[in-house]
Tab-separated table of C-alpha atoms and ligand atoms in Angstrom:
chain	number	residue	atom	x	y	z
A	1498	UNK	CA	138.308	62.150	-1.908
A	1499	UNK	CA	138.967	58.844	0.241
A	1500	UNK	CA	140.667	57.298	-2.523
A	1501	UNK	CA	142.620	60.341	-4.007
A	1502	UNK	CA	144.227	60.590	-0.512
A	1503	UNK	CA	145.450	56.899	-0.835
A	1504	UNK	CA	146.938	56.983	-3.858
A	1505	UNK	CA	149.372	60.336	-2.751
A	1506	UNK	CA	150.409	58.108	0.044
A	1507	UNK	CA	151.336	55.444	-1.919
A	1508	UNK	CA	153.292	57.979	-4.492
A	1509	UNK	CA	155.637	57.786	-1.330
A	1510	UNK	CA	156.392	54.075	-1.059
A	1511	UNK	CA	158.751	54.809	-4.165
A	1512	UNK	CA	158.858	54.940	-8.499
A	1513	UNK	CA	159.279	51.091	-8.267
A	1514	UNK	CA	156.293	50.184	-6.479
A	1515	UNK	CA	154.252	52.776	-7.901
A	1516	UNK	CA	152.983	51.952	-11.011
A	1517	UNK	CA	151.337	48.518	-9.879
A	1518	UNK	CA	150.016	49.431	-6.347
A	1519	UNK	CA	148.633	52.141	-8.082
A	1520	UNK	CA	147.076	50.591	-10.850
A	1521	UNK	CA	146.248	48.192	-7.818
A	1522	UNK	CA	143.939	50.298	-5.875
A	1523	UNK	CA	142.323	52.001	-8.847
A	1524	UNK	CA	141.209	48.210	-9.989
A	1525	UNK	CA	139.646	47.845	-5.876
A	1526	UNK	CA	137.805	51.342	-6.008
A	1527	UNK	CA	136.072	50.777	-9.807
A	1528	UNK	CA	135.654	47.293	-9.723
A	1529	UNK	CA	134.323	46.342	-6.020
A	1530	UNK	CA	132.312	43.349	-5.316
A	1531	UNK	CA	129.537	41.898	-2.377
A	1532	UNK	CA	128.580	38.846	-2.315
A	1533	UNK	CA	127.969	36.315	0.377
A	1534	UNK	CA	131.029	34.484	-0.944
A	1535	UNK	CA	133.119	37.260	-1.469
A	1536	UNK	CA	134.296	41.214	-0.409
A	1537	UNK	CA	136.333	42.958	-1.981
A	1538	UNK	CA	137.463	46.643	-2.527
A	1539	UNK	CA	136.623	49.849	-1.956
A	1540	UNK	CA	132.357	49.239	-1.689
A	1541	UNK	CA	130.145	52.079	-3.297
A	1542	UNK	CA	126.491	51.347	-1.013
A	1543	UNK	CA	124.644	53.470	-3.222
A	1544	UNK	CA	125.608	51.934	-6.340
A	1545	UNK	CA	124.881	48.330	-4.177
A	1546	UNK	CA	120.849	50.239	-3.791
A	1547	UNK	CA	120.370	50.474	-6.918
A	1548	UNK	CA	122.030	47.134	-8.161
A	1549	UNK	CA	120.359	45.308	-5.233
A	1550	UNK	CA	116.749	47.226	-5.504
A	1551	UNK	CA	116.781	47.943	-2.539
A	1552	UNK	CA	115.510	51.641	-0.288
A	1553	UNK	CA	117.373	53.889	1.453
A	1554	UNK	CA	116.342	54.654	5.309
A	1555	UNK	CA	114.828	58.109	4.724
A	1556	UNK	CA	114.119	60.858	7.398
A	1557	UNK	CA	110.822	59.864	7.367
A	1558	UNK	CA	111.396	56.185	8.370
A	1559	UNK	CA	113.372	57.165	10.953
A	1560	UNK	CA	110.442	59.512	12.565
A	1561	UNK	CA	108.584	56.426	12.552
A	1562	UNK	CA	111.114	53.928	14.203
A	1563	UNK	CA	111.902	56.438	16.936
A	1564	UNK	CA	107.872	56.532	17.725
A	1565	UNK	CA	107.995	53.036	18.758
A	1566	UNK	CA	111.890	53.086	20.369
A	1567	UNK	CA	111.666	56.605	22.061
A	1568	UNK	CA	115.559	57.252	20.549
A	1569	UNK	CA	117.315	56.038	17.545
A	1570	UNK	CA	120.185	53.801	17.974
A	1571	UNK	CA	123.485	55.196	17.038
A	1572	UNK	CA	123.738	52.790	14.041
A	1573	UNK	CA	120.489	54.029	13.006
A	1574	UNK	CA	121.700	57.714	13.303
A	1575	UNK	CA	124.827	57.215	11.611
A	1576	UNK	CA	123.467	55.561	8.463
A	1577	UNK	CA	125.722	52.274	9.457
A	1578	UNK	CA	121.945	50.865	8.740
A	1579	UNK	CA	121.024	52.726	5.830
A	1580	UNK	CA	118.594	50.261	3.662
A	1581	UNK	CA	115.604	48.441	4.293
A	1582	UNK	CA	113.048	46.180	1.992
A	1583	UNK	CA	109.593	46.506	3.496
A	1584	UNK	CA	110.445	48.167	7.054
A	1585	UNK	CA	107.480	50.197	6.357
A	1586	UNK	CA	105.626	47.567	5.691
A	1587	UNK	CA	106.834	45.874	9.469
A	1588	UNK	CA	105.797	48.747	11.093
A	1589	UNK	CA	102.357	49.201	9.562
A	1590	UNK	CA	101.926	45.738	10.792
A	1591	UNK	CA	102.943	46.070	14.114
A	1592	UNK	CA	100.939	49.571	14.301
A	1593	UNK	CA	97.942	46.901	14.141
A	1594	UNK	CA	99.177	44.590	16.568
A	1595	UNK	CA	100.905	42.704	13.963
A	1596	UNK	CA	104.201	41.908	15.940
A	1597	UNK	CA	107.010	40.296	13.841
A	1598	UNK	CA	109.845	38.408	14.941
A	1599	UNK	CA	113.403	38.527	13.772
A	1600	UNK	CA	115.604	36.475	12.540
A	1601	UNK	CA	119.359	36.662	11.605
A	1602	UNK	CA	122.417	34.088	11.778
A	1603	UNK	CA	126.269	33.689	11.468
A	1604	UNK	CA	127.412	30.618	9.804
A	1605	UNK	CA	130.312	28.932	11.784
A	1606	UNK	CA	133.804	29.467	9.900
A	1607	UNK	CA	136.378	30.566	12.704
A	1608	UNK	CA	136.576	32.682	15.602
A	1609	UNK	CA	134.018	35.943	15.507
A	1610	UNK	CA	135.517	39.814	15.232
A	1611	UNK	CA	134.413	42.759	15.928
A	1612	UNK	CA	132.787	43.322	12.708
A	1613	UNK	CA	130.471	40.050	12.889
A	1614	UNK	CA	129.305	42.049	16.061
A	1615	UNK	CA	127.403	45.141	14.630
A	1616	UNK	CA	124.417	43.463	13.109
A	1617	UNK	CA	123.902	41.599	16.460
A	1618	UNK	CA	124.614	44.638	18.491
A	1619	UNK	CA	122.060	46.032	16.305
A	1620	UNK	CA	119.366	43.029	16.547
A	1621	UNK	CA	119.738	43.109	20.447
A	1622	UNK	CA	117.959	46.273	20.273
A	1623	UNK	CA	115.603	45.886	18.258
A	1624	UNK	CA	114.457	42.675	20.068
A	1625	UNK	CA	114.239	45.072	23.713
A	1626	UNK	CA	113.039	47.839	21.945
A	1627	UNK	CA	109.967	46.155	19.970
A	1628	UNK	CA	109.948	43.185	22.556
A	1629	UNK	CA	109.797	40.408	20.098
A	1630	UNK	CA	111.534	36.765	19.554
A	1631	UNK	CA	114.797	36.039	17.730
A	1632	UNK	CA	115.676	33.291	15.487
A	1633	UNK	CA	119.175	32.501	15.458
A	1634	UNK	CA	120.687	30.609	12.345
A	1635	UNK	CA	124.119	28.745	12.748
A	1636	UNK	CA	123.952	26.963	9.770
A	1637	UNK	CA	127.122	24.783	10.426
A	1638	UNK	CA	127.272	22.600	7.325
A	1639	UNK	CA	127.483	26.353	4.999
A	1640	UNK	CA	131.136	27.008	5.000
A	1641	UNK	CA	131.395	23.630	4.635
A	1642	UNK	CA	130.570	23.926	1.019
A	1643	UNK	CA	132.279	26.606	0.000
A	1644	UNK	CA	135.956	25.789	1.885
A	1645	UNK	CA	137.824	22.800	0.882
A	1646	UNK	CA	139.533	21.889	4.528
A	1647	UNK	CA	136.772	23.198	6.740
A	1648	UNK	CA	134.734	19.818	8.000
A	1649	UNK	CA	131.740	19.562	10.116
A	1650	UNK	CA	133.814	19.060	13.123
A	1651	UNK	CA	135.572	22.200	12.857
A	1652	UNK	CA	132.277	23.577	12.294
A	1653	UNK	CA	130.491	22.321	15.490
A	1654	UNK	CA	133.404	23.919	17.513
A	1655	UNK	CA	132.892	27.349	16.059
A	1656	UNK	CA	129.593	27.105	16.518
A	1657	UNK	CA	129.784	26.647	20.409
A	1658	UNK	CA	132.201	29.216	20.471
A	1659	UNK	CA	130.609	31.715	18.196
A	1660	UNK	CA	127.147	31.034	20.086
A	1661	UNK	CA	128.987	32.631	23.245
A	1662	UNK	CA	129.873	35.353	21.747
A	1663	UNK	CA	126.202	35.931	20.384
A	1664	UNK	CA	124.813	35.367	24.224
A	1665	UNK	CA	127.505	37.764	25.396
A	1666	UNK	CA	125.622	40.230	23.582
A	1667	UNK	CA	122.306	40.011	25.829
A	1668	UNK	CA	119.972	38.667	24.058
A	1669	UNK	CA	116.823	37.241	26.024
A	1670	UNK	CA	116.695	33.447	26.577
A	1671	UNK	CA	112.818	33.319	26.897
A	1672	UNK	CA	112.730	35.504	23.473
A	1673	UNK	CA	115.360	33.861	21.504
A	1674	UNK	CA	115.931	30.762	19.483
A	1675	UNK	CA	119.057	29.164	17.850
A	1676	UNK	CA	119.442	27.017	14.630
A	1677	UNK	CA	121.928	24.708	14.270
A	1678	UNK	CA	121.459	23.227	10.635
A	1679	UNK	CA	122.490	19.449	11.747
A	1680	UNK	CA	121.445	19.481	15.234
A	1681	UNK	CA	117.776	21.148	13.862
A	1682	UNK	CA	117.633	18.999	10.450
A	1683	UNK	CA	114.655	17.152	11.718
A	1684	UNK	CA	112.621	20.630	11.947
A	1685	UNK	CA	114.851	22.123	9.312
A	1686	UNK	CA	115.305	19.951	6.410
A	1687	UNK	CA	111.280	19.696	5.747
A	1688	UNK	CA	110.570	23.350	5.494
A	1689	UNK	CA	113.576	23.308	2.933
A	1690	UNK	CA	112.558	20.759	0.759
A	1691	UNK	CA	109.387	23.146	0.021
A	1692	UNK	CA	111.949	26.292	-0.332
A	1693	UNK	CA	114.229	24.113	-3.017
A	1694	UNK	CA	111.276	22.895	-5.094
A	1695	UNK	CA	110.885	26.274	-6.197
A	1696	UNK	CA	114.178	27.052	-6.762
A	1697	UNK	CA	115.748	26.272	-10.092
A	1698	UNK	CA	119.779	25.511	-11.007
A	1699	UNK	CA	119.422	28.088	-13.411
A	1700	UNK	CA	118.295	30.858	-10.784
A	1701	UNK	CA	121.185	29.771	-8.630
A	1702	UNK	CA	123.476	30.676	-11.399
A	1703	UNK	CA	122.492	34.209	-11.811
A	1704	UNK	CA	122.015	34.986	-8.393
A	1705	UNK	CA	125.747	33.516	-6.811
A	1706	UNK	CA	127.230	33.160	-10.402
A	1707	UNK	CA	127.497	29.104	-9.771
A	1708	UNK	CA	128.775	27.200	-12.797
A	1709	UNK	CA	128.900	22.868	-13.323
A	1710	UNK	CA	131.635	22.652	-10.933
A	1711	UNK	CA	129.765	24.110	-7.465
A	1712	UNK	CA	129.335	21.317	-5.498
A	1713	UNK	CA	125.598	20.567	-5.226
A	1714	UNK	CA	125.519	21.151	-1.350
A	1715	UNK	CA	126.298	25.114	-1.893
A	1716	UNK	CA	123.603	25.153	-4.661
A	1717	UNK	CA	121.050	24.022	-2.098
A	1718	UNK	CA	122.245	25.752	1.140
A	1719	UNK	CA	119.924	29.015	0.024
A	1720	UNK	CA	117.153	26.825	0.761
A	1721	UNK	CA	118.424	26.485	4.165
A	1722	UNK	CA	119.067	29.712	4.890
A	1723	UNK	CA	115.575	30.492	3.778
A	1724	UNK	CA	113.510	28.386	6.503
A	1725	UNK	CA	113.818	30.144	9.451
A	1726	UNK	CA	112.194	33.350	7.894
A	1727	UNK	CA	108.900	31.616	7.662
A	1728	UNK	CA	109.633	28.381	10.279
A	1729	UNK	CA	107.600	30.310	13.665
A	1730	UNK	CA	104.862	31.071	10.696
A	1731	UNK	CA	104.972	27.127	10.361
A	1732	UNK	CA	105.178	26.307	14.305
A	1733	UNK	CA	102.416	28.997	14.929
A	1734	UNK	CA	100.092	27.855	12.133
A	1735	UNK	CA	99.528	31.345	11.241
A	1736	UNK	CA	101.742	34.333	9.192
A	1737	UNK	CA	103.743	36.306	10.818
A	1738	UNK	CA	105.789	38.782	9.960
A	1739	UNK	CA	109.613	38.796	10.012
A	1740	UNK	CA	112.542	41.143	9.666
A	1741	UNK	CA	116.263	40.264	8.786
A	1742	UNK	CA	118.610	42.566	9.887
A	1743	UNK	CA	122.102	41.649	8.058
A	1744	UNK	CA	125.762	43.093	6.277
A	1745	UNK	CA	124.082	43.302	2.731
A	1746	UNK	CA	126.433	40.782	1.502
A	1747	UNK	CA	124.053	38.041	2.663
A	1748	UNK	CA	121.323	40.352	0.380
A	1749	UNK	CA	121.311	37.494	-2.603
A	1750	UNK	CA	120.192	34.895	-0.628
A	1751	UNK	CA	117.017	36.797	0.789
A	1752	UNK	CA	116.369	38.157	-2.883
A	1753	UNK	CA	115.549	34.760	-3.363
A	1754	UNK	CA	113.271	34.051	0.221
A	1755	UNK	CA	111.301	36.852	-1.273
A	1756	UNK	CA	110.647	35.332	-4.082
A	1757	UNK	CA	109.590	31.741	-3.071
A	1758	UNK	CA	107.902	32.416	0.540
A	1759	UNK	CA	104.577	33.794	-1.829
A	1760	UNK	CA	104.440	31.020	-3.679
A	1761	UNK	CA	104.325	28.817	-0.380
A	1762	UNK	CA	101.630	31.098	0.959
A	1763	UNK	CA	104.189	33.035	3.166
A	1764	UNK	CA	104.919	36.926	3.714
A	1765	UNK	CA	108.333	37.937	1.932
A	1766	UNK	CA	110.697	38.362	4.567
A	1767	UNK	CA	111.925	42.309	5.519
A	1768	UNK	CA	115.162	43.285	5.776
A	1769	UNK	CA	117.386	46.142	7.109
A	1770	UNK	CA	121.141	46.516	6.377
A	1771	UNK	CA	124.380	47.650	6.983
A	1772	UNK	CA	127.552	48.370	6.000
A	1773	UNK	CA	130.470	46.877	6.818
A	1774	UNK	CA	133.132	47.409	9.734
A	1775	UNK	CA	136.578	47.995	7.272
A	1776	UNK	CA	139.499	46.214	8.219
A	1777	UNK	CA	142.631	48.170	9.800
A	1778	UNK	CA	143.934	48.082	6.484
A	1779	UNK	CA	141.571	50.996	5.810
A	1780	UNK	CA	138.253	51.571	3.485
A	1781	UNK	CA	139.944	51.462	-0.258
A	1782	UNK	CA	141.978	47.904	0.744
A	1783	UNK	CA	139.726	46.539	2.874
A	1784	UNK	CA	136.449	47.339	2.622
A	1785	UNK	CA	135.059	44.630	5.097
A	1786	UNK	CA	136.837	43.054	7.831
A	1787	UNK	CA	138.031	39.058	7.386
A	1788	UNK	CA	139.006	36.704	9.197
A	1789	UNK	CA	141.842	35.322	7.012
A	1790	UNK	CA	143.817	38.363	7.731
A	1791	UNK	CA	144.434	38.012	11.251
A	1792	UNK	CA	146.703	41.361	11.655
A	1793	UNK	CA	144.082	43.370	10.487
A	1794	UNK	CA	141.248	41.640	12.172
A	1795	UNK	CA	140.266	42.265	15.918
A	1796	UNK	CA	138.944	38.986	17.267
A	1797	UNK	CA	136.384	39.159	20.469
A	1798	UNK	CA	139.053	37.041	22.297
A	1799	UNK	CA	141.995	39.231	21.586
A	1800	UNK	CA	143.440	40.668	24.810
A	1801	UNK	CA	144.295	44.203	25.281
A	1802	UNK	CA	148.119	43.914	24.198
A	1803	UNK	CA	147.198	42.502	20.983
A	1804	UNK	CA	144.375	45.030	20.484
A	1805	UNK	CA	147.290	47.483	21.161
A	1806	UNK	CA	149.288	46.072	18.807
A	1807	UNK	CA	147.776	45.789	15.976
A	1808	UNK	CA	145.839	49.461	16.000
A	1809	UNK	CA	149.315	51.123	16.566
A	1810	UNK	CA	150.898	48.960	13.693
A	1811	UNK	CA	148.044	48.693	11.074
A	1812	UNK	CA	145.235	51.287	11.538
A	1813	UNK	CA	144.681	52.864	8.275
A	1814	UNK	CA	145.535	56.987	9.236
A	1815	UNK	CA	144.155	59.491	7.346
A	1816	UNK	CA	146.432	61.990	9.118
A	1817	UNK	CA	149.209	63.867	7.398
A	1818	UNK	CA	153.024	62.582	7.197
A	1819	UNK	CA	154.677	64.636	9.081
A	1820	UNK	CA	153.358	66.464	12.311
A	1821	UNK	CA	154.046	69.784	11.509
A	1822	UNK	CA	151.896	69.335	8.069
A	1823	UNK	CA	149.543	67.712	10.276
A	1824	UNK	CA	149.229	70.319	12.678
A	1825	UNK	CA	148.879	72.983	9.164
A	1826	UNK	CA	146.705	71.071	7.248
A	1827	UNK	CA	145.004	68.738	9.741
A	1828	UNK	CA	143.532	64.794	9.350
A	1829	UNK	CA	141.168	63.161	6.837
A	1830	UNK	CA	138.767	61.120	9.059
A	1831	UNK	CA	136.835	60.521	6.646
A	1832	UNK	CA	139.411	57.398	5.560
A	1833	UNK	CA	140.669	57.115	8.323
A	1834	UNK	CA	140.040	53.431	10.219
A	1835	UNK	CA	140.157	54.450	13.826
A	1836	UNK	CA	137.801	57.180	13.529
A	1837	UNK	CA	135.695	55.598	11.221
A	1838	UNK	CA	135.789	52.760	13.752
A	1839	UNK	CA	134.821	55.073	16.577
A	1840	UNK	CA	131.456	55.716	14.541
A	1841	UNK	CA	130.912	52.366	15.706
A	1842	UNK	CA	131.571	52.039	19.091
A	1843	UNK	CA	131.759	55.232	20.504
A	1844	UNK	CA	127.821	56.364	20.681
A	1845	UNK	CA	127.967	59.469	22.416
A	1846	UNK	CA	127.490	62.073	19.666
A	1847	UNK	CA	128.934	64.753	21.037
A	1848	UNK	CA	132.262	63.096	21.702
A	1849	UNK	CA	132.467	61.820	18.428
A	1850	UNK	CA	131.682	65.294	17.038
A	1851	UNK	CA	134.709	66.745	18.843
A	1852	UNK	CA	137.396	63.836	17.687
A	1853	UNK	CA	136.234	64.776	14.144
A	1854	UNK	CA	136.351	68.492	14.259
A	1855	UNK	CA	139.876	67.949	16.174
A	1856	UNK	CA	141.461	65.871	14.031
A	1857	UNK	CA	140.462	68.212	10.785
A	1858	UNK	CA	141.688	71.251	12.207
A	1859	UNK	CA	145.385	68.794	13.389
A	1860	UNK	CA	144.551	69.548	17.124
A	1861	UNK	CA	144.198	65.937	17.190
A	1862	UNK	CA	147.219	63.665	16.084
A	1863	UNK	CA	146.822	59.898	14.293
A	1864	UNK	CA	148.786	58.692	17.883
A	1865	UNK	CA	146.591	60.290	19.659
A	1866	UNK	CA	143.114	58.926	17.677
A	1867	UNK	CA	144.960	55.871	17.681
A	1868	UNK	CA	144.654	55.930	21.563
A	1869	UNK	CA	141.377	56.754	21.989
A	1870	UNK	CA	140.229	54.151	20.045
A	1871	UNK	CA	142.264	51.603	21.783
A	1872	UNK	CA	140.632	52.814	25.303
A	1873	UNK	CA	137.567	52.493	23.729
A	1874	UNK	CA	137.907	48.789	22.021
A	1875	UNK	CA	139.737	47.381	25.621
A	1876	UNK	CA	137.150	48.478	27.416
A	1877	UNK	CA	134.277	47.258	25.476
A	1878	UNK	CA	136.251	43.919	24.852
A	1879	UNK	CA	136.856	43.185	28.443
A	1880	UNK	CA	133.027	43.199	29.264
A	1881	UNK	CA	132.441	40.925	26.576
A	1882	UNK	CA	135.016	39.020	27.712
A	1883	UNK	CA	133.515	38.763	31.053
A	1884	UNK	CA	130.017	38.180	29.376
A	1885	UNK	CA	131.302	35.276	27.008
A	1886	UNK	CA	132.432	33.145	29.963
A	1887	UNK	CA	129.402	33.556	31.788
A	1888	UNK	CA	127.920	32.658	28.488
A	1889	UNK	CA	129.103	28.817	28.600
A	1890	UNK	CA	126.224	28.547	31.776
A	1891	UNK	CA	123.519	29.523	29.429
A	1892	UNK	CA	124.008	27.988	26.260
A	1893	UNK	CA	121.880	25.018	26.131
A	1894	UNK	CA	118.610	27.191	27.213
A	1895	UNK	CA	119.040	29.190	23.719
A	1896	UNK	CA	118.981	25.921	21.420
A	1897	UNK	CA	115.893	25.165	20.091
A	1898	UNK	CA	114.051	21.617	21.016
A	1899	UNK	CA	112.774	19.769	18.221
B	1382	LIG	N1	125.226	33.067	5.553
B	1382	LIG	C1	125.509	33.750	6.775
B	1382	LIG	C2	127.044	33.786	6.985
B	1382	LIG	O1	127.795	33.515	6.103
B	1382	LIG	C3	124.841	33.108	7.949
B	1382	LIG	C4	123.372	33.391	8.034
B	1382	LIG	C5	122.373	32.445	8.087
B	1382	LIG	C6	122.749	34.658	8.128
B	1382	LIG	N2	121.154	33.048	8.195
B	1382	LIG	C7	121.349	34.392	8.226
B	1382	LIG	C8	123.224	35.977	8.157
B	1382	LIG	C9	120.433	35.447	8.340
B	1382	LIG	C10	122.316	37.000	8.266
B	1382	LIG	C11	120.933	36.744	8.344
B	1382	LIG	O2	127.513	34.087	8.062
């Protein structure tokens, strides 16, 4: 449906254009692809279950998340989290008194947007609603590796800067921990030693595709990103449980934590996922928002012109091209960026419900969605605005002392 709708619209952009853009955005829906390297097209999530092995969040799992949290959090009852490795196995665990902790990251690369926010958003409630401790990865030498002008003293900046927008968030000092790969190395680098023993070249290969010309620091940065799933396990002298919640693009690297924390006499980490917040450019073009594409990209630090600006000019509408058709034959939010967007950030249900039925039925125009969503994003952007300076007081108390 969502793509059949894009390709009419771009029947209008003319005969010239048509043939390629068409053949164009046939290629992105068929032939998507996730990996922590790369996003690209339109991204079928069940197909990524299946290829990935991993479950969906059932009903049932949901019952039993909602026993311990009293209410599901919107992300949770909008399938925005929608697969898990071994949640059930976390919360037979902590049934018994078998708390875990969690652990998630954001390697430093450039300035964070909106859609780096949604896992953390999501984390943040786990850790109040389970009360447990966070381990924050920055690993600031990864992008490193994998861009050719990015150096570690670019890196260090964005990792101040992305840290504040992490504390902005609410997380608990006394509960939560960050990683900085080089500032940590001492703790760091001898927990990954153990991790890249087990890991061969040839693994490497078949998990991120490398070939002879990766440089050898992206072939061992897995290892890295490995340790702090089992590092409070070291520091405690005991196992403990731990759950990752993360965009399943970062799924390949913890494919391979499960595989080598046995062998070290560690639990395999759990995970819970999501999907990803699509650009403005809309679900078939851009199926995750990045940060090279600064037009389509909202940045935490954007002000509420910009924000403005860039909805009204780029947003992705699934409504109809002229307003009396819209009015007949009513919107398609279903590929439509600012509503999908609003399945985001706007959590009450019932609001949400009406914008949807609205917008089918054309009560509701693409200016108008268009609106609501910017209300919405300024107003949860100037908080966090507010937040992240007041961040730059707290800073040092969440890195970790080796
Ligand atoms: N590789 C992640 C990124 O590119 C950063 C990261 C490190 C991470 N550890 C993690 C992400 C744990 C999710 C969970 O941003």
């Amino acid at each position: 449906m969502g793509c059949r709708r894009n390709i009419n619209q771009t029947v209008s952009l003319g005969l010239k254009n048509l043939k390629s853009k068409h053949e164009k955005i046939i290629d992105m829906v068929e032939k998507f692809i996730v990996t922590p390297w790369e996003v690209r097209g339109q991204i079928d999530y069940e197909k990524l279950v299946k290829e990935f092995g991993t479950k969906h969040i059932n009903q049932k799992l949901l019952e039993r998340i909602k026993k311990h949290t009293g209410e599901l959090h919107p992300f949770l009852r909008r399938g925005i989290f929608f697969s898990h490795r071994d949640l059930d196995w976390i919360l037979n665990e902590y049934e018994k008194g078998n708390k875990f902790f969690l652990y998630t990251g954001r390697a430093p690369s450039g300035p964070v947007h909106i859609g780096h926010l949604i896992p953390w958003i999501f984390t943040k409630w786990l850790q109040e609603k389970f009360d447990v401790e966070l381990w924050f990865q920055f690993p600031d030498e990864e992008k490193t590796f994998f861009k050719e002008n990015l150096t570690l003293e670019d890196t260090k900046k964005f990792t101040y800067e992305n840290a504040l927008d992490v504390i902005a968030l609410g997380f608990d000092p006394k509960n939560t921990h960050f990683l900085i790969d080089t500032v940590n190395a001492k703790t760091m680098y001898k927990e990954a030693v153990k991790v890249a023993k087990k890991i061969t070249f040839s693994t490497t290969k078949a998990v991120f595709g490398f070939s002879n010309d990766t440089n050898i620091g992206a072939i061992f940065y897995t290892a890295m990103q490995t340790v702090p799933a089992f590092l409070p396990s070291v520091m405690k002298g005991k196992n403990i449980p731990c759950l990752i919640p993360y965009a399943i693009d970062q799924d390949a690297h913890f494919r391979i934590s499960r595989d080598v924390l046995p062998k070290l006499g560690y639990y395999k980490p759990a995970a819970i996922h999501c999907i990803f917040l699509p650009g403005l450019g809309g679900i078939v073009e851009q199926g995750k928002m990045s940060s090279s594409e600064e037009e389509t990209t909202i940045y935490t630090t954007d002000d509420p012109e910009t924000v403005k600006r860039k909805i009204v000019k780029y947003a992705f509408s699934g409504g109809a091209a002229t307003i009396e058709e819209h009015r007949k034959k009513g919107g398609n939010p279903d590929v439509d960026v600012s509503y999908q967007w609003l399945t985001f950030f706007e959590d009450d249900d019932k609001k949400l419900k009406k914008i949807h039925d609205d917008y089918i039925s054309g009560k509701l125009l693409t200016g108008e969605l268009k609106q609501i969503l910017i209300y919405k994003l300024n107003s949860f952007l100037k908080e966090h605005q507010k937040k992240r300076e007041k961040a730059k007081d707290h800073y040092d108390k969440f890195i970790f002392k080796d």
